[in-house]
Coordinates of C-alpha atoms in Angstrom, one line a residue:
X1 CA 48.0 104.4 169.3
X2 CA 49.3 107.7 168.4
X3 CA 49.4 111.6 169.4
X4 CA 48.3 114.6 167.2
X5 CA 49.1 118.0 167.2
X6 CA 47.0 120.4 165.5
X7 CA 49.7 123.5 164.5
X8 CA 47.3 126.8 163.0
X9 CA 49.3 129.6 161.5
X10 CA 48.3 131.4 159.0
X11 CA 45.3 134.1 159.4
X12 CA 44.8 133.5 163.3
X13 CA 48.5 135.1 163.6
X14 CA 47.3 138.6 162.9
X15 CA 43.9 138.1 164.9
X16 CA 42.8 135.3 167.5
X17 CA 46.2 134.0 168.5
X18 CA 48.4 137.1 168.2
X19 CA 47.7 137.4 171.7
X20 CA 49.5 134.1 172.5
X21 CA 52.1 134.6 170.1
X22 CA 52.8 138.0 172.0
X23 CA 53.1 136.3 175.3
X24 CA 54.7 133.4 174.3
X25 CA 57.8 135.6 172.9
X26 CA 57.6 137.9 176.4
X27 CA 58.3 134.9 178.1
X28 CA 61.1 133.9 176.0
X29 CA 62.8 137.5 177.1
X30 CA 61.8 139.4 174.1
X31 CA 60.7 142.3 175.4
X32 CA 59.4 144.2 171.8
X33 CA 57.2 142.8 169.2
X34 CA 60.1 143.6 166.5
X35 CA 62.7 141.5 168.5
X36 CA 60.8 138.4 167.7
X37 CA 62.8 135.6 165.8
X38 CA 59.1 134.3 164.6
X39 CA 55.4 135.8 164.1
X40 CA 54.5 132.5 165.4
X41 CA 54.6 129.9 168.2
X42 CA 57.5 127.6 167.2
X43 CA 56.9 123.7 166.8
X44 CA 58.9 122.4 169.5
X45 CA 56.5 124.6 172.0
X46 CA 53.7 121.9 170.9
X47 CA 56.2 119.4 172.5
X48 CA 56.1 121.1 175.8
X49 CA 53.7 118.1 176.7
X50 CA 56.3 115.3 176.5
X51 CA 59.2 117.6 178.5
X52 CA 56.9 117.7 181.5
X53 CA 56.6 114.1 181.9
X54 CA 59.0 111.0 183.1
X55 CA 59.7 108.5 180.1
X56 CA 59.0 105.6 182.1
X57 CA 55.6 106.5 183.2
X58 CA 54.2 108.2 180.4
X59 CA 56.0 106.7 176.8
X60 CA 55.7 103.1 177.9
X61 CA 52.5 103.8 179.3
X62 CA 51.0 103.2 175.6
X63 CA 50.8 99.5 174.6
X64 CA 52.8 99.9 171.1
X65 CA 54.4 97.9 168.9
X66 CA 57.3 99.8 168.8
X67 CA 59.2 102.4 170.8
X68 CA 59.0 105.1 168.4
X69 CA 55.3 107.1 168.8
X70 CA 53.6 108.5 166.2
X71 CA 52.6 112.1 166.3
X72 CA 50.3 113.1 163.6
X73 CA 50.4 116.7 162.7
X74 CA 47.6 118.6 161.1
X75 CA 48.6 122.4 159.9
X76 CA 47.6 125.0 158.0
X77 CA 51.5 125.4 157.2
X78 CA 53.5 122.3 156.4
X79 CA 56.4 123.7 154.8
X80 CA 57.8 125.8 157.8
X81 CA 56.7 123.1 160.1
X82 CA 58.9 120.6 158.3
X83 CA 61.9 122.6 158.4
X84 CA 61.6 123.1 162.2
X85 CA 61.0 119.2 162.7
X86 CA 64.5 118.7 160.9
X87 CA 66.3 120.9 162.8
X88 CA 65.3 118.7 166.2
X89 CA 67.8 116.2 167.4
X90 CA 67.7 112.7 165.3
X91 CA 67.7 109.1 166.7
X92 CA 70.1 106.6 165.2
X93 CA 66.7 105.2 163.1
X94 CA 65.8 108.7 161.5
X95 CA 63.0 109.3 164.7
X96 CA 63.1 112.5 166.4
X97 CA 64.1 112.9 169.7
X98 CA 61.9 114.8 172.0
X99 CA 62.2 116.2 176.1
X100 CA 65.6 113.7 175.0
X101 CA 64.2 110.3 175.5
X102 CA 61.2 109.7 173.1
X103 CA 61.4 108.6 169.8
X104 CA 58.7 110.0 167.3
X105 CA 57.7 110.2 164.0
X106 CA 55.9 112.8 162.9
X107 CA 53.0 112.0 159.9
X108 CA 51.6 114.8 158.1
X109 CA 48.6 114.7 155.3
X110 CA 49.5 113.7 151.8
X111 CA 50.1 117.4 150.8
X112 CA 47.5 118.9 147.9
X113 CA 47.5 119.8 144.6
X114 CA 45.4 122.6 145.4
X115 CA 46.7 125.4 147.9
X116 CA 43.9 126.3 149.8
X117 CA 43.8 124.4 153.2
X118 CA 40.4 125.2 155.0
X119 CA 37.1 124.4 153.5
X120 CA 35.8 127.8 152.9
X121 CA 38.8 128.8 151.3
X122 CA 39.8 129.2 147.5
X123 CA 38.2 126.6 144.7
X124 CA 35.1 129.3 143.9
X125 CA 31.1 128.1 144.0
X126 CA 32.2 127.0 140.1
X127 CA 35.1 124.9 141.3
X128 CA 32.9 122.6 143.5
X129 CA 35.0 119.3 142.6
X130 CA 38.4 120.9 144.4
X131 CA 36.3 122.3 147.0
X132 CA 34.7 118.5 147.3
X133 CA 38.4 117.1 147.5
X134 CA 39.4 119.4 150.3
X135 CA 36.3 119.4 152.5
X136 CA 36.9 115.6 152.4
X137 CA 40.9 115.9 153.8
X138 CA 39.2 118.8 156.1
X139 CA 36.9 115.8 157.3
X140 CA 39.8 113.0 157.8
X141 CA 42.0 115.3 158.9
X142 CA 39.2 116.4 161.7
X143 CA 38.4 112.8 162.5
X144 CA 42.6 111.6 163.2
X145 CA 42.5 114.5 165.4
X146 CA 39.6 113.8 167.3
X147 CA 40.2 109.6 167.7
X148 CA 44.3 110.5 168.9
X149 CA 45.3 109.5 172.4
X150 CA 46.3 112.9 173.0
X151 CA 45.8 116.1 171.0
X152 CA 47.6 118.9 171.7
X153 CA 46.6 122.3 169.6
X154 CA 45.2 126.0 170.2
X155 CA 41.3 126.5 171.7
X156 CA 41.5 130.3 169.6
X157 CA 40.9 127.7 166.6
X158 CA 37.9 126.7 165.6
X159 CA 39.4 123.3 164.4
X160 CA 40.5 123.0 168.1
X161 CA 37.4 123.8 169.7
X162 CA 35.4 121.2 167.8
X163 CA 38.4 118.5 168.7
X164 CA 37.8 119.2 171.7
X165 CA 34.0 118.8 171.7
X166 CA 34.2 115.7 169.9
X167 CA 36.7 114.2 172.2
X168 CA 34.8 115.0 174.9
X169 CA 31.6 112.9 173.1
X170 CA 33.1 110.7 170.8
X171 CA 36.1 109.0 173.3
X172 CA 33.6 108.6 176.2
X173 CA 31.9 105.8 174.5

């Protein structure tokens, strides 16, 4: 099995999630917007999931192979996400530690020629081959998200909303 988070920057920052960006930094003790460190809600917040539970009762839980879960990540900005999964604390094997006791790995998406990341963006109607290619890593992308034993992302997305429908429908049967 494995876990996915679902990390959407970009546009939402200055519309749907400002909101939770705001509050997450007031309750971090920044008191003004232009104290924050960040525009956005950092990475290891995602993890908040895994710091809340006991190791014993939630990691083994999972009939795995391994030790080490695997935590796919689906963003809209891989680059900054990356550099604020290598600053987390390491395991002896290269894994990240997390809540200091499980050993991840996080998997992104083969990254794209092409920098547009959601379907209706870039890759005009005369482009429809790149537009083709990225609907198609839209699609898997929104099926690993939807078939992960847990998914942790943001309900101001649309992405997370339909997640969230479709795990709802699709893991009942």
């Amino acid at each position: 099995g494995y876990d996915a988070i679902h990390v959407r920057r970009g546009d939402k920052l200055e519309t749907e999630s400002r909101q939770e960006v705001v509050a997450y930094w007031h309750s971090q003790g920044y008191d003004r917007v232009g104290q924050f460190p960040t525009n956005y809600i950092p990475f290891r917040h995602y993890l908040r999931l895994w710091d809340s539970t006991d190791c014993d009762s939630y990691w083994n839980g999972f009939q795995t192979q391994a030790t080490t879960r695997l935590v796919y990540v689906a963003t809209d900005d891989p680059t900054t996400v990356k550099e604020e999964i290598a600053k987390l604390p390491k395991g002896s094997d290269g894994t990240t530690i997390v809540a200091g006791c499980k050993k991840v790995k996080f998997i992104f998406a083969p990254v794209s020629e092409d920098s547009a990341f959601h379907i209706n963006e870039g890759g005009g109607k005369v482009d429809c081959y790149v537009r083709y290619k990225r609907n198609i890593r839209a699609i898997a992308d929104l099926m690993v998200l939807t078939k992960s034993d847990t998914f942790v992302g943001e309900f101001v997305s649309n992405w997370g909303r339909i997640i969230r429908l479709n795990r709802l429908v699709l893991n009942d049967s």
